[in-house]
XYZ file of C-alpha atoms in Angstrom:
652
model
C 27.520 -50.944 -37.040
C 24.201 -52.093 -35.631
C 22.608 -49.712 -33.083
C 20.799 -51.307 -30.184
C 17.074 -50.408 -29.896
C 17.461 -48.739 -26.476
C 20.358 -46.600 -27.678
C 18.371 -45.689 -30.803
C 15.469 -44.484 -28.634
C 17.832 -42.310 -26.572
C 19.288 -40.777 -29.754
C 15.835 -40.066 -31.203
C 14.740 -38.515 -27.881
C 17.806 -36.276 -27.769
C 17.260 -35.155 -31.373
C 13.620 -34.361 -30.563
C 14.645 -32.324 -27.521
C 17.228 -30.467 -29.607
C 14.718 -29.646 -32.325
C 11.775 -28.700 -30.156
C 13.334 -27.186 -27.011
C 15.877 -24.381 -27.033
C 17.963 -23.395 -24.017
C 18.999 -19.819 -23.230
C 21.493 -19.182 -20.432
C 22.281 -16.030 -18.488
C 25.902 -14.864 -18.911
C 26.749 -15.943 -15.343
C 25.189 -19.382 -15.917
C 22.789 -19.098 -12.972
C 19.526 -18.866 -14.922
C 18.352 -21.073 -17.762
C 15.211 -20.765 -19.849
C 14.002 -23.698 -21.928
C 11.616 -22.701 -24.730
C 9.499 -25.645 -25.897
C 8.580 -25.081 -29.530
C 5.579 -26.423 -31.468
C 5.869 -29.906 -32.982
C 3.634 -32.631 -34.392
C 2.421 -33.702 -30.955
C 2.239 -30.300 -29.233
C 1.192 -27.118 -31.012
C 1.634 -24.663 -28.136
C 4.722 -22.802 -26.926
C 5.925 -23.077 -23.344
C 8.860 -21.753 -21.408
C 10.386 -23.269 -18.282
C 12.748 -21.380 -16.007
C 15.573 -22.926 -13.993
C 17.901 -21.505 -11.346
C 21.259 -22.937 -10.380
C 21.630 -24.031 -6.757
C 24.998 -25.489 -5.822
C 25.984 -27.640 -8.816
C 22.577 -28.277 -10.314
C 19.508 -26.501 -11.677
C 16.159 -26.442 -9.913
C 12.894 -25.613 -11.613
C 12.068 -22.041 -10.611
C 8.938 -21.876 -12.774
C 7.298 -24.940 -14.311
C 6.417 -25.017 -18.010
C 4.236 -21.976 -18.692
C 2.304 -21.244 -21.904
C 2.875 -18.319 -24.236
C 0.703 -16.667 -26.862
C -1.339 -13.588 -27.705
C -4.573 -12.838 -29.571
C -5.741 -10.030 -31.819
C -9.333 -9.482 -32.856
C -8.392 -10.452 -36.406
C -5.858 -13.231 -35.716
C -4.858 -15.619 -32.940
C -1.259 -16.536 -32.141
C -1.565 -19.280 -29.546
C -1.921 -22.896 -30.695
C -1.474 -22.560 -34.432
C 2.118 -21.357 -34.728
C 4.929 -22.664 -36.874
C 8.555 -21.736 -36.241
C 10.034 -19.954 -39.271
C 13.320 -18.683 -37.856
C 15.325 -18.416 -34.689
C 18.100 -15.933 -34.169
C 21.545 -16.559 -32.829
C 22.073 -15.706 -29.173
C 23.045 -12.057 -28.761
C 24.983 -10.738 -25.771
C 23.359 -7.829 -23.924
C 25.483 -5.415 -21.889
C 24.032 -2.082 -20.829
C 25.378 0.668 -18.553
C 23.365 3.748 -17.701
C 22.903 6.343 -14.988
C 19.591 7.047 -13.335
C 18.681 10.254 -11.516
C 17.058 8.564 -8.550
C 16.646 4.940 -7.587
C 18.547 2.111 -5.919
C 21.856 3.097 -7.435
C 23.301 5.828 -9.588
C 25.113 3.581 -12.079
C 23.166 0.575 -13.319
C 24.748 -2.239 -15.306
C 23.273 -5.454 -16.657
C 24.354 -8.498 -18.634
C 22.027 -10.760 -20.574
C 21.510 -13.104 -23.505
C 18.836 -12.368 -26.126
C 17.229 -14.808 -28.531
C 14.314 -14.185 -30.914
C 11.912 -16.870 -32.151
C 9.920 -16.008 -35.277
C 6.630 -17.770 -36.029
C 3.693 -17.549 -38.358
C 0.136 -18.626 -37.662
C -2.090 -20.717 -39.920
C -2.923 -17.570 -41.934
C 0.801 -16.913 -42.453
C 0.748 -13.856 -40.196
C 4.077 -13.251 -38.387
C 4.879 -12.891 -34.708
C 8.176 -12.786 -32.814
C 8.732 -13.840 -29.221
C 11.888 -12.273 -27.806
C 13.587 -13.663 -24.707
C 16.278 -12.013 -22.640
C 17.915 -14.015 -19.870
C 19.781 -11.699 -17.521
C 22.051 -12.519 -14.606
C 19.203 -11.604 -12.246
C 16.112 -12.592 -14.178
C 14.170 -13.138 -17.380
C 12.287 -10.793 -19.703
C 10.214 -11.656 -22.749
C 7.835 -9.856 -25.079
C 5.715 -10.304 -28.201
C 6.295 -8.433 -31.454
C 4.132 -8.051 -34.540
C 6.829 -7.109 -37.082
C 4.735 -6.523 -40.186
C 3.416 -3.077 -41.107
C -0.248 -2.141 -41.062
C -1.788 1.317 -41.093
C -5.140 -0.194 -40.187
C -5.562 -0.311 -36.431
C -5.506 -3.750 -34.820
C -7.159 -4.655 -31.530
C -4.880 -6.795 -29.351
C -7.384 -8.511 -27.096
C -5.563 -10.709 -24.596
C -2.677 -13.046 -23.895
C -2.349 -16.732 -23.261
C 0.718 -15.937 -21.149
C 0.346 -17.844 -17.897
C 2.777 -18.275 -15.019
C 2.619 -21.705 -13.415
C 3.617 -21.627 -9.764
C 4.938 -24.654 -7.887
C 2.197 -26.129 -5.687
C 1.998 -25.050 -2.011
C 4.719 -22.455 -2.435
C 4.881 -19.327 -0.290
C 3.562 -16.371 -2.225
C 3.119 -12.709 -1.397
C 0.592 -11.146 -3.745
C -1.625 -8.091 -3.600
C -5.320 -8.609 -4.437
C -5.880 -6.372 -7.426
C -7.215 -2.897 -6.773
C -7.049 -0.105 -9.341
C -4.897 2.164 -7.161
C -2.691 -0.751 -6.010
C -3.422 0.074 -2.377
C -3.648 -3.282 -0.634
C -1.550 -5.705 1.434
C 0.796 -8.501 0.340
C -0.124 -11.252 2.834
C 1.658 -14.601 2.918
C -0.489 -17.025 0.935
C 0.216 -20.701 0.233
C -3.045 -21.698 -1.395
C -3.368 -19.067 -4.109
C -6.945 -18.499 -2.995
C -7.949 -14.923 -2.241
C -9.894 -13.761 0.776
C -13.141 -11.863 1.050
C -14.485 -10.440 -2.194
C -11.387 -11.245 -4.218
C -12.129 -12.271 -7.795
C -8.827 -14.132 -7.889
C -7.174 -11.164 -9.574
C -3.773 -9.954 -8.427
C -1.715 -6.874 -9.084
C 1.936 -6.650 -10.002
C 4.474 -7.237 -8.601
C 3.921 -10.811 -7.379
C 6.525 -12.621 -5.257
C 6.825 -16.331 -4.587
C 9.370 -18.673 -3.057
C 10.402 -21.775 -5.005
C 9.145 -24.530 -2.688
C 11.531 -24.883 0.278
C 14.516 -23.482 -1.622
C 16.167 -20.115 -0.811
C 15.130 -18.987 -4.295
C 12.481 -16.388 -5.085
C 10.760 -15.059 -8.192
C 9.222 -11.596 -8.498
C 6.891 -11.215 -11.500
C 6.067 -7.835 -13.002
C 6.251 -5.967 -16.305
C 8.147 -3.020 -17.739
C 8.595 -0.591 -20.631
C 4.933 0.296 -21.010
C 4.432 2.661 -23.957
C 1.493 4.634 -25.324
C 0.656 1.520 -27.338
C 0.326 -0.792 -24.333
C -2.060 -1.255 -21.481
C -0.936 -2.433 -18.050
C -1.867 -5.991 -17.097
C -2.724 -7.963 -13.975
C -2.859 -11.658 -13.054
C -5.818 -13.997 -12.670
C -5.795 -17.537 -11.245
C -9.552 -18.007 -11.394
C -9.290 -21.251 -13.379
C -6.464 -22.872 -11.398
C -4.991 -21.654 -8.113
C -1.404 -22.216 -9.330
C -1.836 -20.829 -12.852
C -1.652 -17.048 -13.092
C -2.797 -15.774 -16.468
C -1.869 -12.318 -17.722
C -5.127 -10.367 -18.033
C -5.751 -6.987 -19.664
C -7.972 -4.391 -17.951
C -11.697 -4.195 -18.564
C -13.356 -1.599 -20.755
C -14.219 1.821 -19.415
C -16.871 4.226 -20.664
C -14.119 6.591 -21.794
C -12.125 3.737 -23.384
C -14.573 1.133 -24.759
C -11.908 -1.354 -25.828
C -10.389 -4.458 -24.300
C -6.613 -4.501 -24.515
C -4.798 -2.321 -27.039
C -5.748 -0.594 -30.285
C -2.702 0.140 -32.419
C -1.178 0.088 -35.859
C 1.713 -2.258 -36.646
C 4.576 -2.901 -36.084
C 3.937 -3.333 -32.367
C 5.748 -4.623 -29.291
C 4.176 -5.725 -26.030
C 5.488 -4.683 -22.659
C 8.379 -6.726 -21.290
C 7.127 -9.468 -19.009
C 9.723 -9.723 -16.234
C 10.798 -12.333 -13.709
C 13.470 -11.300 -11.202
C 15.028 -14.502 -9.838
C 17.448 -15.350 -7.052
C 18.022 -14.848 -3.351
C 16.010 -12.181 -1.583
C 18.986 -9.839 -1.887
C 18.980 -10.397 -5.660
C 15.290 -9.484 -5.756
C 15.592 -6.336 -3.655
C 18.751 -5.011 -5.327
C 17.671 -5.746 -8.913
C 17.182 -2.980 -11.472
C 15.670 -5.292 -14.101
C 12.541 -3.130 -14.444
C 14.545 -0.124 -15.620
C 17.158 -2.297 -17.374
C 14.628 -3.414 -19.994
C 12.894 -0.048 -20.253
C 13.549 2.571 -22.894
C 16.546 4.767 -22.187
C 16.327 8.377 -21.023
C 14.323 10.495 -23.474
C 15.168 13.889 -21.939
C 18.036 15.915 -23.358
C 18.847 17.636 -20.076
C 18.346 16.311 -16.557
C 20.472 18.633 -14.400
C 17.298 20.446 -13.325
C 15.868 17.255 -11.810
C 16.613 17.262 -8.078
C 15.434 14.540 -5.673
C 14.859 15.585 -2.099
C 12.799 15.587 1.067
C 9.337 17.142 1.061
C 7.228 18.636 3.839
C 3.685 17.300 3.311
C 0.626 19.070 4.618
C -2.191 16.550 4.198
C -1.503 13.699 6.635
C -1.690 15.383 10.013
C -4.642 17.589 9.083
C -6.651 15.187 6.909
C -7.233 18.146 4.650
C -5.839 20.006 1.676
C -4.138 23.369 1.321
C -6.960 25.888 1.251
C -5.688 27.480 4.490
C -2.820 29.841 3.647
C -1.599 30.035 7.232
C -1.359 26.237 7.425
C 0.739 26.224 4.249
C 3.023 28.847 5.784
C 3.465 26.579 8.816
C 4.664 23.714 6.613
C 6.966 25.992 4.617
C 8.550 27.107 7.885
C 8.767 23.466 8.923
C 10.636 22.562 5.741
C 13.033 25.445 6.271
C 13.717 24.393 9.857
C 14.420 20.811 8.753
C 16.527 21.978 5.782
C 14.271 20.077 3.365
C 14.229 21.515 -0.153
C 10.519 21.071 -0.953
C 7.009 21.701 0.317
C 3.931 20.140 -1.295
C 0.911 22.403 -1.572
C -1.858 19.832 -1.735
C -5.426 19.826 -3.092
C -7.797 22.800 -2.873
C -4.976 25.286 -3.347
C -7.137 26.914 -6.013
C -9.551 28.107 -3.302
C -6.881 29.085 -0.775
C -7.826 31.820 1.687
C -7.145 32.943 5.278
C -4.450 35.474 4.485
C -3.241 34.571 1.022
C -3.716 32.686 -2.218
C -1.589 30.253 -4.225
C 0.648 33.031 -5.588
C 1.250 34.294 -2.047
C 2.037 30.755 -0.869
C 4.512 30.157 -3.693
C 6.205 33.486 -3.076
C 6.425 32.823 0.653
C 8.031 29.442 0.018
C 10.583 30.986 -2.337
C 11.367 33.682 0.260
C 12.405 30.837 2.582
C 14.441 29.082 -0.169
C 11.868 26.288 -0.277
C 10.765 24.945 -3.652
C 6.971 24.578 -3.944
C 5.208 21.592 -5.521
C 1.462 21.590 -6.266
C -1.289 18.958 -6.504
C -3.626 18.258 -9.431
C -6.601 15.989 -9.997
C -6.102 13.882 -13.129
C -9.866 14.366 -13.649
C -10.229 10.877 -15.117
C -11.519 8.772 -12.250
C -15.269 8.634 -12.985
C -15.712 12.274 -12.117
C -19.254 13.405 -12.717
C -20.159 16.466 -10.692
C -23.835 15.916 -11.438
C -23.722 12.530 -9.698
C -24.328 12.720 -5.968
C -22.378 9.486 -5.368
C -19.245 11.317 -6.566
C -19.938 14.495 -4.619
C -16.614 14.456 -2.831
C -14.804 14.797 -6.167
C -16.251 18.302 -6.413
C -13.928 19.258 -3.590
C -10.821 17.467 -4.953
C -9.806 20.538 -6.905
C -8.365 21.847 -9.154
C -10.144 19.848 -11.846
C -9.759 19.421 -15.623
C -6.537 21.383 -16.017
C -4.291 18.676 -17.498
C -6.570 16.651 -19.770
C -5.496 18.014 -23.151
C -2.135 19.108 -24.599
C -3.414 22.690 -24.797
C -4.498 22.742 -21.144
C -1.198 21.208 -20.019
C 0.801 23.751 -21.985
C -1.169 26.604 -20.442
C -0.959 25.241 -16.906
C 2.689 24.186 -17.025
C 3.734 27.509 -18.537
C 1.994 29.308 -15.681
C 3.583 27.054 -13.060
C 7.037 27.693 -14.477
C 6.372 31.436 -14.530
C 5.322 31.659 -10.873
C 8.148 29.414 -9.665
C 6.718 25.931 -9.067
C 9.129 23.000 -9.408
C 6.881 19.988 -9.693
C 3.415 18.504 -9.633
C 1.568 15.679 -7.916
C -1.207 14.207 -10.100
C -3.834 12.076 -8.372
C -6.881 9.824 -8.973
C -6.165 8.009 -12.241
C -8.933 5.895 -13.717
C -7.235 2.546 -14.330
C -4.704 0.606 -16.368
C -6.243 0.969 -19.830
C -4.201 2.090 -22.811
C -5.555 5.652 -22.710
C -4.352 5.998 -19.115
C -0.861 4.805 -20.080
C -0.781 7.455 -22.785
C -2.001 10.087 -20.315
C 0.769 9.274 -17.832
C 3.398 9.514 -20.550
C 1.938 12.711 -22.019
C 2.078 14.345 -18.580
C 5.719 13.309 -18.129
C 6.718 14.539 -21.596
C 4.890 17.850 -21.355
C 6.024 18.507 -17.775
C 9.634 17.996 -18.845
C 9.280 20.754 -21.454
C 8.725 23.187 -18.564
C 11.263 21.545 -16.237
C 8.602 20.215 -13.905
C 9.111 17.050 -11.871
C 6.197 14.652 -11.355
C 4.645 12.472 -8.647
C 1.797 10.103 -9.609
C -0.793 9.223 -6.935
C -3.834 6.988 -7.097
C -1.859 5.413 -9.904
C -0.498 2.236 -11.440
C 2.708 0.659 -10.105
C 6.011 1.720 -11.701
C 6.800 -0.015 -14.956
C 10.134 1.507 -15.935
C 9.297 5.172 -16.628
C 11.775 6.236 -13.951
C 14.521 5.593 -16.516
C 12.714 6.776 -19.644
C 11.390 10.004 -18.126
C 13.623 10.758 -15.136
C 11.459 13.708 -14.093
C 9.189 11.030 -12.567
C 10.294 11.246 -8.949
C 7.946 8.814 -7.257
C 4.628 6.964 -7.492
C 2.139 6.024 -4.789
C 0.523 2.671 -5.721
C 0.968 1.490 -2.150
C -1.095 1.058 0.992
C 0.843 3.778 2.786
C 0.701 6.015 5.829
C -2.144 8.000 4.271
C -4.392 5.122 5.329
C -4.034 6.129 8.970
C -6.518 8.812 7.901
C -9.009 6.421 6.367
C -9.568 3.606 8.843
C -8.118 1.475 11.658
C -6.775 -1.363 9.474
C -3.173 -0.197 9.084
C -2.628 0.272 12.810
C -2.221 -3.427 13.573
C -0.835 -4.455 10.184
C 1.729 -1.724 9.576
C 4.808 -3.450 11.003
C 4.375 -6.634 8.972
C 3.331 -4.622 5.909
C 6.364 -2.340 6.179
C 8.673 -5.355 6.250
C 7.009 -6.864 3.178
C 7.089 -3.834 0.879
C 10.898 -3.886 0.368
C 10.556 -7.368 -1.165
C 7.505 -6.556 -3.306
C 6.228 -3.102 -4.256
C 9.410 -1.074 -3.698
C 11.487 -3.465 -5.830
C 9.906 -2.211 -9.054
C 10.294 1.520 -8.469
C 10.129 4.554 -6.203
C 7.331 4.356 -3.636
C 5.581 7.357 -2.102
C 4.519 5.755 1.163
C 4.730 9.162 2.948
C 6.638 7.739 5.941
C 8.202 8.780 9.259
C 5.352 9.864 11.517
C 5.626 10.170 15.276
C 2.292 11.738 16.174
C -1.048 10.211 15.214
C -3.407 11.163 12.429
C -7.062 10.059 12.560
C -6.089 6.540 13.628
C -3.047 5.649 15.753
C 0.112 3.838 14.742
C 1.757 1.381 17.140
C 5.093 1.054 15.399
C 7.905 2.471 17.508
C 9.506 5.849 16.907
C 12.733 4.131 15.835
C 10.754 1.967 13.394
C 9.250 5.120 11.890
C 12.657 6.804 11.590
C 14.063 3.746 9.805
C 11.356 3.930 7.124
C 13.260 6.835 5.565
C 16.083 4.429 4.691
C 14.094 1.267 4.064
C 11.681 2.870 1.559
C 13.171 4.317 -1.636
C 11.560 7.394 -3.165
C 13.093 10.230 -5.189
C 10.811 12.633 -3.358
C 10.457 11.403 0.214
C 7.344 13.053 1.621
C 7.713 13.312 5.382
C 4.133 13.275 6.519
C 4.023 14.444 10.140
C 3.256 17.926 11.404
C 6.219 20.317 11.751
C 6.119 20.280 15.562
C 6.609 16.503 15.590
C 9.951 16.934 13.832
C 11.002 20.058 15.717
C 10.571 18.271 19.056
C 12.817 15.337 18.147
C 16.054 14.839 20.100
C 19.134 16.324 18.448
C 20.554 13.143 16.866
C 17.214 12.097 15.423
C 16.496 15.577 14.086
C 19.957 15.807 12.562
C 19.412 12.431 10.875
C 16.338 13.777 9.051
C 17.773 17.233 8.368
C 20.634 15.758 6.353
C 18.765 12.892 4.744
C 19.307 12.179 1.002
C 16.676 10.554 -1.199
C 18.714 9.412 -4.223
C 21.299 6.686 -3.805
C 24.612 5.518 -5.222
C 24.105 1.950 -4.038
C 21.631 -0.242 -2.163
C 22.170 -3.441 -0.181
C 19.757 -5.811 1.518
C 21.609 -6.917 4.642
C 18.990 -9.290 6.034
C 15.305 -9.878 5.951
C 12.242 -11.961 5.248
C 8.787 -10.685 4.262
C 6.581 -9.624 7.191
C 9.272 -10.553 9.745
C 12.260 -8.227 9.412
C 14.317 -6.168 7.010
C 17.689 -4.425 7.214
C 18.690 -2.115 4.358
C 21.841 -0.099 3.668
C 21.992 2.732 1.146
C 25.014 4.821 0.136
C 25.289 8.517 -0.700
C 28.510 10.532 -1.076
C 30.538 7.826 0.627
C 28.195 7.707 3.651
C 26.093 4.625 4.391
C 22.603 4.978 5.826
C 21.141 1.887 7.479
C 17.627 1.059 8.569
C 16.141 -1.991 10.250
C 12.513 -2.919 10.928
C 11.011 -5.527 13.232
C 7.807 -6.729 11.584
C 6.740 -8.888 14.522
C 4.482 -8.174 17.485
C 7.220 -9.375 19.804
C 10.785 -8.329 20.582
C 13.421 -9.352 18.071
C 17.180 -9.011 17.766
C 18.251 -7.683 14.372
C 21.842 -8.299 13.251
C 23.534 -5.603 11.194
C 26.497 -7.037 9.278
C 28.658 -4.238 7.856
C 30.532 -6.442 5.422
C 29.582 -3.996 2.669
C 32.130 -1.467 3.984
C 35.548 -1.027 2.450
C 38.664 -1.471 4.555
C 39.282 1.126 7.243
C 37.738 2.383 10.463
C 34.217 3.753 10.604
C 31.846 5.301 13.116
C 28.227 4.216 13.299
C 25.725 6.666 14.766
C 23.037 4.172 15.808
C 19.529 5.280 16.752
C 17.388 2.483 18.152
C 14.407 1.793 20.386
C 14.542 3.310 23.841
C 12.807 2.046 26.974
C 9.427 2.299 25.250
C 8.066 2.708 21.745
C 8.046 6.499 21.981
C 11.669 6.972 22.953
C 15.061 6.600 21.290
C 18.490 5.453 22.385
C 21.374 6.954 20.424
C 24.973 5.799 20.578
C 28.221 5.903 18.595
C 29.992 2.652 17.771
C 33.339 2.090 16.044
C 32.995 -0.505 13.282
C 34.992 -2.031 10.460
C 34.303 -4.306 7.513
C 32.924 -7.679 8.639
C 31.676 -6.548 12.052
C 28.209 -7.519 13.221
C 26.123 -5.357 15.526
C 23.214 -6.914 17.382
C 20.336 -4.495 17.855
C 17.607 -5.324 20.342
C 14.278 -4.134 18.944
C 10.942 -3.710 20.641
C 7.844 -5.307 19.194
C 7.218 -3.446 15.909
C 10.456 -1.596 16.590
C 13.540 -0.818 14.584
C 16.714 1.201 14.191
C 18.359 3.719 11.883
C 21.944 4.806 11.546
C 24.666 6.607 9.648
C 28.102 5.095 8.991
C 30.966 7.465 8.184
C 34.622 6.701 7.632
C 36.838 7.985 10.416
C 39.781 10.228 9.640
C 43.085 8.398 9.782
């Protein structure tokens, strides 16, 4: 049979596609990754990501290059495919101590591509396509006892042009805003570097992608993104050298695996509810976890803009925690020079006498601290210093804390995202667990999956939070929009110590309503929720509002995004012991009606205790409403207002 020329061309094209582009599908068929392999005309590797809308796929991320470089070898444009694995089904179920839900379950498809470079050195690129996103990583499978320096990656994410994006200009402590940005061009002094996570909308489609990374080990650094060369091309960039760590990237023996590069994909509800960051992270490494207890914390710093050197002030916050039935009090910095009636031992004993569990603050002593340098003078007062920097010092300190009855630590002021800092974080978590101490990281990198691996990690700051009301006027006018952006960005990837729910003012005022502030307890997830206001501000609340906070849980069985859009509005529902807690925020500077749909309820009759804006931003209106599955409740919110509520099933 004679084949027509046109048909022959189609056949050749199809064979070429089959040989040089491999498709990987998620188990539910919604996400497809096409890996374009090297061939005679193209010697680089790309991946393209598609998402199914209605009956067809749209391009969620255009073709994006892959590759990685070591000081001794490059693995970018000189690779030859040597093997590709069969597709492997991934199905994982695990419990997590605190997070969006107690029981996490994921389904995915894994495929490994093995290559060698022109010097016959091997590398694997592993893809996992989950029902809610994509993860991939690099592996050097051969063995070498000589340390290798992994310098950088060619990994680049290509964004669709003119798409909405919400990205935080990079800052070492990840304390910045996520403004809506269409151009990809930063403002002010930005060097076109951006921190994880990074959210964008796929053109005008109701499809979103949140980019981050997970499963950082002692042999990884944490990365950021740079679009300096092209506004729509975001390259993965390793942190710069530091005096204490004079290397770029990672220094390690082989075999070696990179972090998982992650893309959560879908509707905004898919983004917010995803557990992909912990799904791809190493499983729990602690033998026992029954000593790990999430809970509410009374926090001394915010209202006083000072530490805990005043014993009587600490006593006030212990009494405040007891009155609010919160399990914890944080004794913040300068506790080592406490006076005015008692010292740290007296403070710990007083807390225990009130059945309150004390937590204490530490300086990581890594952030360019030089007490001989006048420019760093203030660090002299951020004490205690240099108590956790070696295994021996940690053992001594943690043993003492356990002996006197401390339950956890807050470690602050980390130096950056270099490999030595990643190791330091992990060493603290491991060593603290030996003494049954829970941990809170401040002035730190964003979560990258440790919440699963080391469940004594209760929360991490890495957010422009309420503490900034102490530092300047900026948050005052931006808080409402910022608060309604964080659930779609920063808080997706892990617990967030924003230190919320303030009714009085610190150094600079807030203009969000009281109901907005109350709702933050629900909207923001954190294993330790540090309530930042002074005790009197909580004691003076009306009965319903006080009762809401007195009985508030901080670890959840389930989480649902009911409605929302970054910087405009958000409505969240979280479940604990069969009770649903709801919170809604108006991110606009004008009135807005928020619609609470309770379709997440099971059949039956329920009662909603709704607390919403009153006649002004400093008053509440509380009411009880009978609801059932499928009902919608319209809540009128003030400018920068909100609502909170509790939904309980009624007795039959």
